[in-house]
Short mmCIF file of C-alpha atoms and ligand atoms in Angstrom, two decimals:
data_model
loop_
_atom_site.label_atom_id
_atom_site.label_comp_id
_atom_site.label_asym_id
_atom_site.label_seq_id
_atom_site.Cartn_x
_atom_site.Cartn_y
_atom_site.Cartn_z
CA MET A 139 73.36 125.93 -17.79
CA ILE A 140 71.75 126.66 -21.15
CA LYS A 141 69.74 129.86 -21.30
CA ARG A 142 66.40 129.06 -22.90
CA ARG A 143 64.72 131.59 -25.18
CA GLN A 144 61.82 133.26 -23.48
CA THR A 145 58.53 132.17 -24.98
CA ARG A 146 54.93 132.84 -24.01
CA ARG A 147 53.19 130.46 -21.65
CA ILE A 148 50.38 128.27 -22.95
CA TYR A 149 48.63 125.27 -21.41
CA ILE A 150 47.62 122.05 -23.12
CA GLY A 151 45.16 120.68 -20.59
CA GLY A 152 47.02 120.98 -17.30
CA VAL A 153 50.47 120.86 -18.89
CA SER A 154 52.38 124.14 -18.92
CA ILE A 155 54.42 124.97 -22.00
CA GLY A 156 56.87 127.80 -22.57
CA GLU A 157 58.02 130.60 -20.29
CA GLY A 158 60.47 128.43 -18.39
CA ALA A 159 58.29 125.29 -18.10
CA PRO A 160 60.23 122.03 -18.56
CA VAL A 161 60.68 120.92 -22.16
CA ARG A 162 57.70 118.60 -22.65
CA VAL A 163 57.68 115.23 -24.39
CA GLN A 164 55.00 114.60 -26.98
CA SER A 165 54.15 111.72 -29.23
CA MET A 166 51.45 110.69 -31.66
CA THR A 167 49.39 107.53 -31.81
CA LYS A 168 49.84 105.25 -34.78
CA THR A 169 46.55 103.41 -34.42
CA ASP A 170 43.39 104.07 -36.41
CA THR A 171 41.76 106.61 -34.06
CA ARG A 172 38.36 105.07 -34.83
CA ASN A 173 39.60 101.92 -33.16
CA ILE A 174 38.93 103.25 -29.65
CA LYS A 175 40.34 100.25 -27.77
CA ALA A 176 43.62 100.13 -29.69
CA THR A 177 44.09 103.89 -29.42
CA ILE A 178 43.47 103.94 -25.67
CA ARG A 179 45.84 100.97 -25.24
CA GLN A 180 48.59 102.80 -27.11
CA ILE A 181 48.06 106.04 -25.17
CA LYS A 182 48.29 104.12 -21.90
CA GLN A 183 51.62 102.64 -23.05
CA LEU A 184 52.75 106.17 -23.87
CA GLU A 185 51.68 107.43 -20.44
CA LEU A 186 53.74 104.68 -18.81
CA ALA A 187 56.76 105.69 -20.90
CA GLY A 188 56.42 109.29 -19.67
CA CYS A 189 54.70 110.91 -22.66
CA GLU A 190 53.16 114.18 -21.46
CA ILE A 191 50.97 115.17 -24.42
CA VAL A 192 49.54 112.89 -27.09
CA ARG A 193 48.35 113.80 -30.58
CA VAL A 194 45.84 111.73 -32.49
CA ALA A 195 44.98 111.90 -36.18
CA VAL A 196 41.42 112.90 -37.02
CA PRO A 197 40.91 111.87 -40.65
CA ASP A 198 37.10 111.93 -40.67
CA ILE A 199 34.00 112.68 -38.63
CA THR A 200 33.83 109.15 -37.18
CA ALA A 201 37.30 109.66 -35.73
CA ALA A 202 36.30 113.09 -34.41
CA LYS A 203 33.23 111.67 -32.68
CA VAL A 204 35.18 109.07 -30.68
CA LEU A 205 37.65 111.58 -29.22
CA GLY A 206 35.54 112.19 -26.10
CA GLU A 207 35.34 108.47 -25.41
CA ILE A 208 39.13 108.14 -25.70
CA LYS A 209 39.77 111.23 -23.61
CA LYS A 210 37.64 109.88 -20.75
CA ARG A 211 39.96 106.90 -20.40
CA ILE A 212 43.38 108.57 -20.56
CA LYS A 213 45.30 110.83 -18.19
CA ILE A 214 47.47 112.99 -20.46
CA PRO A 215 46.18 115.90 -22.58
CA MET A 216 45.14 115.07 -26.11
CA ILE A 217 45.64 117.12 -29.28
CA ALA A 218 43.47 116.54 -32.34
CA ASP A 219 45.42 116.59 -35.60
CA ILE A 220 43.20 118.01 -38.31
CA HIS A 221 43.85 118.91 -41.90
CA PHE A 222 41.61 121.46 -43.64
CA ASN A 223 38.16 120.40 -42.41
CA TYR A 224 36.61 122.93 -40.04
CA LYS A 225 33.77 120.55 -39.15
CA LEU A 226 36.28 118.06 -37.74
CA ALA A 227 37.87 120.84 -35.72
CA LEU A 228 34.52 121.91 -34.28
CA GLU A 229 33.59 118.32 -33.44
CA ALA A 230 37.00 117.73 -31.79
CA ILE A 231 36.51 120.82 -29.64
CA LYS A 232 33.00 119.62 -28.73
CA GLN A 233 34.48 116.27 -27.72
CA GLY A 234 36.75 118.03 -25.22
CA VAL A 235 40.22 117.81 -26.74
CA ASP A 236 42.95 119.90 -25.09
CA GLY A 237 44.56 121.26 -28.23
CA LEU A 238 44.22 121.45 -31.98
CA ARG A 239 46.86 121.04 -34.62
CA ILE A 240 45.39 122.85 -37.59
CA ASN A 241 46.66 125.47 -40.00
CA PRO A 242 44.09 128.28 -40.13
CA GLY A 243 45.20 129.27 -43.63
CA ASN A 244 44.08 125.87 -44.88
CA ILE A 245 40.58 125.92 -43.39
CA GLY A 246 39.06 127.96 -46.25
CA ALA A 247 36.34 130.64 -45.99
CA LYS A 248 36.83 133.29 -43.33
CA TRP A 249 33.60 132.42 -41.51
CA LYS A 250 34.77 128.83 -41.11
CA VAL A 251 38.06 130.00 -39.61
CA ARG A 252 36.21 132.38 -37.30
CA GLU A 253 33.90 129.59 -36.11
CA VAL A 254 36.82 127.31 -35.22
CA ILE A 255 38.85 130.05 -33.55
CA THR A 256 35.86 131.31 -31.53
CA ALA A 257 35.16 127.78 -30.31
CA ALA A 258 38.84 127.25 -29.42
CA LYS A 259 38.95 130.58 -27.62
CA ASP A 260 35.79 129.80 -25.63
CA ARG A 261 37.26 126.50 -24.46
CA LYS A 262 40.79 127.94 -23.98
CA ILE A 263 42.23 125.40 -26.40
CA PRO A 264 45.62 126.28 -27.92
CA ILE A 265 46.27 125.80 -31.60
CA ARG A 266 49.47 124.47 -33.04
CA ILE A 267 50.41 125.77 -36.43
CA GLY A 268 52.37 122.99 -38.10
CA VAL A 269 54.43 124.02 -41.10
CA ASN A 270 55.94 121.21 -43.11
CA ALA A 271 58.54 121.90 -45.81
CA GLY A 272 56.82 119.31 -47.99
CA SER A 273 53.53 121.17 -48.18
CA LEU A 274 54.30 124.87 -48.52
CA PRO A 275 52.01 127.16 -50.55
CA LYS A 276 52.84 127.29 -54.25
CA ASP A 277 53.49 131.04 -54.28
CA LEU A 278 56.10 130.71 -51.53
CA ILE A 279 57.92 127.98 -53.43
CA GLU A 280 57.92 130.28 -56.47
CA LYS A 281 59.13 133.24 -54.41
CA TYR A 282 62.03 131.37 -52.79
CA GLY A 283 62.77 128.89 -55.59
CA HIS A 284 62.39 125.85 -53.35
CA PRO A 285 61.13 125.12 -49.81
CA THR A 286 63.75 127.14 -47.92
CA HIS A 287 63.74 127.84 -44.22
CA GLU A 288 62.68 131.44 -44.99
CA ALA A 289 59.68 130.10 -46.92
CA MET A 290 58.78 127.88 -43.96
CA VAL A 291 58.87 130.81 -41.54
CA GLU A 292 56.83 132.99 -43.89
CA ALA A 293 54.23 130.22 -44.18
CA ALA A 294 53.97 130.08 -40.39
CA GLU A 295 53.68 133.87 -40.19
CA ARG A 296 50.72 133.81 -42.58
CA HIS A 297 48.85 131.41 -40.33
CA ILE A 298 49.80 133.42 -37.25
CA GLU A 299 48.48 136.59 -38.85
CA ILE A 300 45.08 134.99 -39.35
CA LEU A 301 44.92 134.01 -35.70
CA GLU A 302 46.19 137.34 -34.42
CA GLU A 303 43.60 139.18 -36.52
CA LEU A 304 40.99 137.24 -34.58
CA ASP A 305 42.76 138.19 -31.35
CA PHE A 306 43.87 134.58 -30.77
CA HIS A 307 47.31 134.18 -29.21
CA ASP A 308 47.21 130.73 -27.64
CA ILE A 309 49.57 129.52 -30.33
CA LYS A 310 52.35 126.99 -30.63
CA VAL A 311 54.37 126.62 -33.82
CA SER A 312 56.30 123.83 -35.47
CA LEU A 313 58.49 124.12 -38.57
CA LYS A 314 59.46 120.67 -39.70
CA ALA A 315 61.46 119.31 -42.60
CA SER A 316 63.14 115.97 -43.08
CA ASP A 317 66.38 117.86 -43.70
CA VAL A 318 68.04 118.47 -40.34
CA MET A 319 69.83 121.76 -41.10
CA LYS A 320 66.84 123.25 -42.90
CA THR A 321 64.69 122.52 -39.86
CA VAL A 322 67.28 124.01 -37.51
CA GLU A 323 67.59 127.16 -39.64
CA ALA A 324 63.81 127.57 -39.75
CA TYR A 325 63.49 127.38 -35.95
CA ARG A 326 66.46 129.73 -35.49
CA LEU A 327 64.95 132.31 -37.80
CA PHE A 328 61.49 132.03 -36.29
CA SER A 329 62.68 132.31 -32.71
CA SER A 330 64.73 135.40 -33.58
CA LYS A 331 61.47 137.09 -34.62
CA HIS A 332 58.67 135.69 -32.44
CA ASP A 333 58.09 134.54 -28.89
CA TYR A 334 55.41 131.90 -29.49
CA PRO A 335 56.35 128.55 -27.93
CA LEU A 336 57.89 126.06 -30.31
CA HIS A 337 57.22 122.38 -30.82
CA ILE A 338 60.44 121.00 -32.28
CA GLY A 339 61.30 117.85 -34.18
CA ILE A 340 62.61 116.55 -37.46
CA THR A 341 59.94 114.96 -39.58
CA GLU A 342 59.97 111.70 -41.55
CA THR A 343 63.35 110.71 -40.16
CA GLY A 344 62.94 107.02 -40.90
CA PRO A 345 63.55 103.91 -38.80
CA VAL A 346 65.98 103.23 -35.95
CA PRO A 347 68.90 104.01 -35.98
CA GLU A 348 68.75 106.55 -38.85
CA GLY A 349 65.81 108.41 -37.36
CA VAL A 350 67.35 108.47 -33.90
CA VAL A 351 70.55 110.02 -35.25
CA LYS A 352 68.72 112.67 -37.29
CA SER A 353 66.35 113.54 -34.44
CA SER A 354 69.11 113.66 -31.85
CA ILE A 355 71.26 115.98 -33.92
CA GLY A 356 68.41 118.28 -34.95
CA ILE A 357 66.52 118.44 -31.65
CA GLY A 358 69.75 118.40 -29.64
CA LEU A 359 71.24 121.28 -31.60
CA LEU A 360 68.13 123.41 -31.09
CA LEU A 361 67.81 122.59 -27.40
CA LEU A 362 71.44 123.52 -26.83
CA GLU A 363 70.70 126.89 -28.39
CA GLY A 364 67.80 127.32 -25.97
CA ILE A 365 65.14 126.73 -28.63
CA GLY A 366 62.20 124.37 -28.08
CA ASP A 367 59.34 124.02 -25.61
CA THR A 368 57.96 120.62 -26.58
CA ILE A 369 59.66 117.87 -28.55
CA ARG A 370 58.60 114.93 -30.61
CA VAL A 371 60.89 112.32 -32.06
CA SER A 372 59.26 110.98 -35.25
CA LEU A 373 60.32 107.44 -36.01
CA THR A 374 59.09 104.64 -38.21
CA ASP A 375 58.73 102.63 -35.03
CA SER A 376 56.55 102.38 -31.94
CA PRO A 377 55.62 105.72 -30.35
CA VAL A 378 56.98 104.35 -27.05
CA VAL A 379 60.42 104.20 -28.71
CA GLU A 380 59.90 107.83 -29.77
CA VAL A 381 59.26 108.83 -26.16
CA ASN A 382 62.25 106.86 -24.86
CA VAL A 383 64.52 108.53 -27.41
CA ALA A 384 63.04 111.95 -26.57
CA TYR A 385 63.92 111.49 -22.90
CA GLU A 386 67.42 110.38 -23.81
CA ILE A 387 67.88 113.57 -25.85
CA LEU A 388 66.60 115.64 -22.93
CA ARG A 389 68.86 113.80 -20.51
CA VAL A 390 71.99 114.20 -22.64
CA THR A 391 71.29 117.90 -23.21
CA GLY A 392 70.66 118.35 -19.49
CA PHE A 393 67.00 119.38 -19.69
CA ARG A 394 65.23 116.50 -17.97
CA GLU A 395 66.31 113.64 -15.75
CA LYS A 396 64.18 110.55 -15.63
CA GLY A 397 64.84 106.94 -14.70
CA VAL A 398 67.99 104.95 -15.09
CA GLU A 399 70.92 106.08 -17.19
CA ILE A 400 72.98 103.09 -18.23
CA ILE A 401 76.70 103.60 -18.67
CA SER A 402 78.13 100.53 -20.35
CA CYS A 403 81.45 99.97 -21.98
CA PRO A 404 81.82 99.04 -25.65
CA THR A 405 83.90 95.99 -24.50
CA CYS A 406 87.32 95.09 -25.82
CA GLY A 407 89.76 92.18 -25.73
CA ARG A 408 89.83 92.38 -21.89
CA CYS A 409 86.12 91.58 -21.56
CA GLU A 410 85.34 88.10 -20.26
CA VAL A 411 81.58 88.39 -19.68
CA ASN A 412 78.53 88.86 -21.89
CA ILE A 413 78.01 92.62 -21.40
CA LYS A 414 75.25 92.92 -23.99
CA LYS A 415 73.17 90.35 -22.14
CA MET A 416 73.90 91.93 -18.75
CA VAL A 417 72.91 95.42 -19.95
CA LYS A 418 69.64 94.02 -21.24
CA GLN A 419 68.96 92.29 -17.89
CA VAL A 420 69.80 95.44 -15.89
CA LYS A 421 67.66 97.69 -18.12
CA ASN A 422 64.78 95.28 -17.87
CA ALA A 423 65.00 94.93 -14.08
CA LEU A 424 65.10 98.71 -13.58
CA ARG A 425 62.64 99.78 -16.28
CA ASN A 426 60.08 101.07 -13.76
CA VAL A 427 62.54 103.12 -11.70
CA LYS A 428 61.59 106.79 -12.00
CA GLU A 429 64.40 108.32 -9.91
CA PRO A 430 67.36 109.57 -11.90
CA ILE A 431 70.25 107.17 -11.21
CA LYS A 432 73.36 106.23 -13.16
CA VAL A 433 74.17 102.54 -13.40
CA ALA A 434 77.38 101.23 -14.91
CA VAL A 435 77.82 97.84 -16.51
CA MET A 436 81.50 97.39 -17.37
CA GLY A 437 83.43 94.61 -19.04
CA CYS A 438 86.38 94.31 -16.70
CA SER A 439 87.44 95.29 -13.21
CA VAL A 440 90.81 96.65 -14.38
CA ASN A 441 89.32 99.77 -15.90
CA GLY A 442 85.61 99.38 -15.15
CA PRO A 443 85.10 101.14 -11.79
CA GLY A 444 87.52 103.90 -12.76
CA GLU A 445 85.90 104.52 -16.12
CA ALA A 446 82.46 104.56 -14.50
CA LYS A 447 83.32 106.72 -11.48
CA GLU A 448 80.38 108.99 -12.23
CA ALA A 449 77.91 106.14 -11.80
CA ASP A 450 75.87 105.71 -8.61
CA PHE A 451 76.02 101.90 -8.86
CA GLY A 452 77.87 99.52 -11.08
CA ILE A 453 79.22 96.10 -11.86
CA ALA A 454 82.37 95.04 -13.65
CA GLY A 455 82.99 91.56 -15.05
CA GLY A 456 85.97 89.27 -14.62
CA LYS A 457 86.82 85.61 -15.22
CA GLY A 458 83.87 83.70 -13.73
CA GLN A 459 83.25 86.48 -11.21
CA GLY A 460 82.83 90.25 -10.98
CA ILE A 461 82.63 93.18 -8.63
CA VAL A 462 79.79 95.39 -7.47
CA PHE A 463 80.74 99.00 -6.85
CA VAL A 464 79.05 102.11 -5.52
CA LYS A 465 80.35 105.54 -6.58
CA GLY A 466 83.58 103.92 -7.81
CA LYS A 467 84.24 102.07 -4.51
CA ILE A 468 84.31 98.26 -4.62
CA LEU A 469 81.62 96.77 -2.38
CA LYS A 470 81.94 93.05 -2.99
CA THR A 471 83.02 90.29 -5.34
CA VAL A 472 80.39 87.80 -6.55
CA LYS A 473 80.09 84.97 -9.05
CA GLU A 474 79.45 86.08 -12.63
CA THR A 475 76.03 84.40 -12.60
CA GLU A 476 75.01 86.45 -9.54
CA LEU A 477 76.42 89.76 -10.68
CA VAL A 478 73.26 91.33 -12.10
CA ASN A 479 71.12 90.22 -9.14
CA ALA A 480 73.67 91.58 -6.68
CA LEU A 481 73.61 94.93 -8.45
CA ILE A 482 69.79 95.12 -8.49
CA GLU A 483 69.71 94.16 -4.80
CA GLU A 484 72.14 96.97 -3.97
CA ILE A 485 70.11 99.53 -5.93
CA ARG A 486 66.84 98.41 -4.29
CA LYS A 487 68.41 98.90 -0.85
FE1 SF4 B 645 87.61 97.04 -22.21
FE2 SF4 B 645 87.37 96.87 -19.55
FE3 SF4 B 645 87.14 99.28 -20.77
FE4 SF4 B 645 85.21 97.47 -21.07
S1 SF4 B 645 85.82 98.45 -19.14
S2 SF4 B 645 86.16 98.67 -22.69
S3 SF4 B 645 86.35 95.55 -21.09
S4 SF4 B 645 88.96 97.96 -20.68
#
């Protein structure tokens, strides 16, 4: 069992974060927020996939003004992503968002910062400080020579100081870079000094599979060190894919169990069935199952049931026929064409 670092508890809407709460899965919409219908549709898809907190970009006042309308129609808490503009932050708070992602050091005049922080405090809305290696202050780049992990942590500390001076502690922090090890070092350093909850992820990782590999290594490494309270997988792909990958990372690292885990063999010269097609059919048939179960789809009955002993249910192919097994024990032999249906029937029982 991995010992998680103790962090402070905050709440985004009704979702608990930090202080032993489960590691939460976040994502961000990719629609134009001003397109209310499309944004709601995407958030509903994310809800179905298990996303627990959604972030939406707020590029202008029109986007800020539709947040209330969107929020009314969704179930999960919503965070407004704002850069610089305090008016957008105030409008987002007025619209009832559950969290803000804004860097107080970038808001400008002190009175503007105070206005935003007072409004957030009144509504008990946490603020995420999001440091990105690509946009560090010039003086920090000069001090450290380039955007190092120390520079990233110092940038976060500057924003934190502003909030703490205003007696605001409902803070979550992210320290993202597209370089995996730099990101990991930044989170390690920060968590050795502070107990604010951390939103972890690798930024701008690219498409599948490159982005999945980078995210899995970076997020996985941190989780296994006990670091991280919420995660987001950033991919140049649908946000639903991001959520699916996030849950896989949490499953593999032992932090969350959700839905069906498919164990399938890579196939070899002994395989006489179309495993790829069968896996697709099984995944599709079980996509709405929420209970954590392991299902094996193996290429042959010589090694299949043995190799997949850990699975709750499974099938293994053969020449024109195959076997259905439960916990490694053979239940029956059926025709190849009926194999997937027989497995699904057994699971549904
Ligand atoms: Fe090969 Fe059978 Fe193992 Fe699949 S289960 S990899 S087909 S030996």
